[in-house]
């Protein structure tokens, strides 16, 4: 009986962590797409990088780094990253890139 309860609890925790990671990925995608739209660059791709749990100095949050590629004129490609802490954006980094004049 106790073993069954342990396994059910373990599965529930793993499912919850997976669900939180999916929500975080969707929010990161929206933040990155919005930033690219604001800076008039074309978003090419997004990939999830490293992630870890931030428990010692605060609440149990998943901190994840997302890498993305963008282009200014469709010929070149630059790589930036965004850091999500929990469900909030912590940092978005985009390297220096040439600005097209209209």
PDB file of C-alpha atoms in Angstrom:
ATOM      1  CA  UNK A   1       0.000   0.000   0.000  1.00  0.00           C
ATOM      2  CA  UNK A   2       2.770   2.461   0.931  1.00  0.00           C
ATOM      3  CA  UNK A   3       4.806   1.496  -2.132  1.00  0.00           C
ATOM      4  CA  UNK A   4       1.850   2.249  -4.404  1.00  0.00           C
ATOM      5  CA  UNK A   5       1.356   5.621  -2.769  1.00  0.00           C
ATOM      6  CA  UNK A   6       5.064   6.388  -3.221  1.00  0.00           C
ATOM      7  CA  UNK A   7       4.936   5.572  -6.949  1.00  0.00           C
ATOM      8  CA  UNK A   8       1.766   7.598  -7.480  1.00  0.00           C
ATOM      9  CA  UNK A   9       3.346  10.572  -5.723  1.00  0.00           C
ATOM     10  CA  UNK A  10       6.558  10.218  -7.729  1.00  0.00           C
ATOM     11  CA  UNK A  11       4.645  10.082 -11.029  1.00  0.00           C
ATOM     12  CA  UNK A  12       2.610  13.139 -10.007  1.00  0.00           C
ATOM     13  CA  UNK A  13       5.774  15.122  -9.208  1.00  0.00           C
ATOM     14  CA  UNK A  14       7.461  14.177 -12.490  1.00  0.00           C
ATOM     15  CA  UNK A  15       4.297  15.033 -14.455  1.00  0.00           C
ATOM     16  CA  UNK A  16       4.056  18.383 -12.667  1.00  0.00           C
ATOM     17  CA  UNK A  17       7.682  19.237 -13.462  1.00  0.00           C
ATOM     18  CA  UNK A  18       7.153  18.273 -17.106  1.00  0.00           C
ATOM     19  CA  UNK A  19       4.010  20.431 -17.288  1.00  0.00           C
ATOM     20  CA  UNK A  20       5.827  23.417 -15.742  1.00  0.00           C
ATOM     21  CA  UNK A  21       8.702  23.025 -18.229  1.00  0.00           C
ATOM     22  CA  UNK A  22       6.252  23.025 -21.138  1.00  0.00           C
ATOM     23  CA  UNK A  23       4.539  26.181 -19.839  1.00  0.00           C
ATOM     24  CA  UNK A  24       7.908  27.854 -19.380  1.00  0.00           C
ATOM     25  CA  UNK A  25       8.949  26.919 -22.931  1.00  0.00           C
ATOM     26  CA  UNK A  26       5.777  28.422 -24.398  1.00  0.00           C
ATOM     27  CA  UNK A  27       6.230  31.646 -22.437  1.00  0.00           C
ATOM     28  CA  UNK A  28       9.880  31.888 -23.489  1.00  0.00           C
ATOM     29  CA  UNK A  29       8.887  31.422 -27.123  1.00  0.00           C
ATOM     30  CA  UNK A  30       6.358  34.260 -26.806  1.00  0.00           C
ATOM     31  CA  UNK A  31       8.857  36.600 -25.087  1.00  0.00           C
ATOM     32  CA  UNK A  32      11.554  35.924 -27.682  1.00  0.00           C
ATOM     33  CA  UNK A  33       9.148  36.356 -30.619  1.00  0.00           C
ATOM     34  CA  UNK A  34       7.893  39.642 -29.159  1.00  0.00           C
ATOM     35  CA  UNK A  35      11.458  40.950 -28.663  1.00  0.00           C
ATOM     36  CA  UNK A  36      12.388  40.043 -32.234  1.00  0.00           C
ATOM     37  CA  UNK A  37       9.276  41.801 -33.519  1.00  0.00           C
ATOM     38  CA  UNK A  38      10.062  44.923 -31.441  1.00  0.00           C
ATOM     39  CA  UNK A  39      13.615  45.094 -32.809  1.00  0.00           C
ATOM     40  CA  UNK A  40      12.533  44.372 -36.410  1.00  0.00           C
ATOM     41  CA  UNK A  41      14.535  41.183 -36.856  1.00  0.00           C
ATOM     42  CA  UNK A  42      13.398  37.820 -38.185  1.00  0.00           C
ATOM     43  CA  UNK A  43      13.257  34.950 -35.690  1.00  0.00           C
ATOM     44  CA  UNK A  44      14.731  31.785 -37.210  1.00  0.00           C
ATOM     45  CA  UNK A  45      14.764  29.149 -34.466  1.00  0.00           C
ATOM     46  CA  UNK A  46      14.538  28.553 -30.712  1.00  0.00           C
ATOM     47  CA  UNK A  47      16.164  25.739 -28.739  1.00  0.00           C
ATOM     48  CA  UNK A  48      16.112  24.902 -25.044  1.00  0.00           C
ATOM     49  CA  UNK A  49      19.533  24.833 -23.454  1.00  0.00           C
ATOM     50  CA  UNK A  50      20.598  24.018 -19.938  1.00  0.00           C
ATOM     51  CA  UNK A  51      18.257  24.177 -16.988  1.00  0.00           C
ATOM     52  CA  UNK A  52      18.540  23.733 -13.262  1.00  0.00           C
ATOM     53  CA  UNK A  53      16.508  24.143 -10.103  1.00  0.00           C
ATOM     54  CA  UNK A  54      16.941  27.299  -8.034  1.00  0.00           C
ATOM     55  CA  UNK A  55      16.055  26.237  -4.532  1.00  0.00           C
ATOM     56  CA  UNK A  56      18.810  27.286  -2.059  1.00  0.00           C
ATOM     57  CA  UNK A  57      18.213  31.054  -2.222  1.00  0.00           C
ATOM     58  CA  UNK A  58      14.514  31.188  -2.926  1.00  0.00           C
ATOM     59  CA  UNK A  59      11.469  29.209  -3.958  1.00  0.00           C
ATOM     60  CA  UNK A  60      11.760  26.041  -5.997  1.00  0.00           C
ATOM     61  CA  UNK A  61      11.938  27.438  -9.539  1.00  0.00           C
ATOM     62  CA  UNK A  62      13.217  26.025 -12.776  1.00  0.00           C
ATOM     63  CA  UNK A  63      15.745  28.326 -14.433  1.00  0.00           C
ATOM     64  CA  UNK A  64      16.271  27.593 -18.107  1.00  0.00           C
ATOM     65  CA  UNK A  65      18.385  29.139 -20.854  1.00  0.00           C
ATOM     66  CA  UNK A  66      16.854  29.250 -24.331  1.00  0.00           C
ATOM     67  CA  UNK A  67      19.022  29.877 -27.378  1.00  0.00           C
ATOM     68  CA  UNK A  68      17.568  31.530 -30.448  1.00  0.00           C
ATOM     69  CA  UNK A  69      18.785  32.565 -33.862  1.00  0.00           C
ATOM     70  CA  UNK A  70      17.681  35.657 -35.707  1.00  0.00           C
ATOM     71  CA  UNK A  71      18.470  37.449 -38.927  1.00  0.00           C
ATOM     72  CA  UNK A  72      18.481  41.108 -39.894  1.00  0.00           C
ATOM     73  CA  UNK A  73      18.380  40.816 -43.683  1.00  0.00           C
ATOM     74  CA  UNK A  74      17.700  37.133 -44.315  1.00  0.00           C
ATOM     75  CA  UNK A  75      21.312  36.399 -45.284  1.00  0.00           C
ATOM     76  CA  UNK A  76      23.117  36.486 -41.961  1.00  0.00           C
ATOM     77  CA  UNK A  77      22.427  34.724 -38.686  1.00  0.00           C
ATOM     78  CA  UNK A  78      23.030  35.820 -35.102  1.00  0.00           C
ATOM     79  CA  UNK A  79      22.581  33.828 -31.903  1.00  0.00           C
ATOM     80  CA  UNK A  80      21.150  35.215 -28.680  1.00  0.00           C
ATOM     81  CA  UNK A  81      19.761  33.704 -25.528  1.00  0.00           C
ATOM     82  CA  UNK A  82      17.003  34.238 -23.000  1.00  0.00           C
ATOM     83  CA  UNK A  83      16.983  33.135 -19.370  1.00  0.00           C
ATOM     84  CA  UNK A  84      13.683  32.230 -17.740  1.00  0.00           C
ATOM     85  CA  UNK A  85      13.391  31.922 -13.973  1.00  0.00           C
ATOM     86  CA  UNK A  86      10.147  30.257 -13.117  1.00  0.00           C
ATOM     87  CA  UNK A  87       7.505  31.766 -15.368  1.00  0.00           C
ATOM     88  CA  UNK A  88       9.218  35.145 -15.733  1.00  0.00           C
ATOM     89  CA  UNK A  89      11.843  36.348 -18.139  1.00  0.00           C
ATOM     90  CA  UNK A  90      15.060  37.174 -16.323  1.00  0.00           C
ATOM     91  CA  UNK A  91      17.299  38.236 -19.211  1.00  0.00           C
ATOM     92  CA  UNK A  92      17.331  38.448 -23.006  1.00  0.00           C
ATOM     93  CA  UNK A  93      20.685  38.874 -24.734  1.00  0.00           C
ATOM     94  CA  UNK A  94      21.042  39.786 -28.382  1.00  0.00           C
ATOM     95  CA  UNK A  95      24.552  40.463 -29.753  1.00  0.00           C
ATOM     96  CA  UNK A  96      25.320  43.632 -31.684  1.00  0.00           C
ATOM     97  CA  UNK A  97      23.952  43.451 -35.211  1.00  0.00           C
ATOM     98  CA  UNK A  98      23.717  45.920 -38.107  1.00  0.00           C
ATOM     99  CA  UNK A  99      20.489  47.898 -38.337  1.00  0.00           C
ATOM    100  CA  UNK A 100      18.888  48.193 -41.747  1.00  0.00           C
ATOM    101  CA  UNK A 101      17.916  51.681 -42.809  1.00  0.00           C
ATOM    102  CA  UNK A 102      14.510  52.038 -44.366  1.00  0.00           C
TER     103      UNK A 102
END
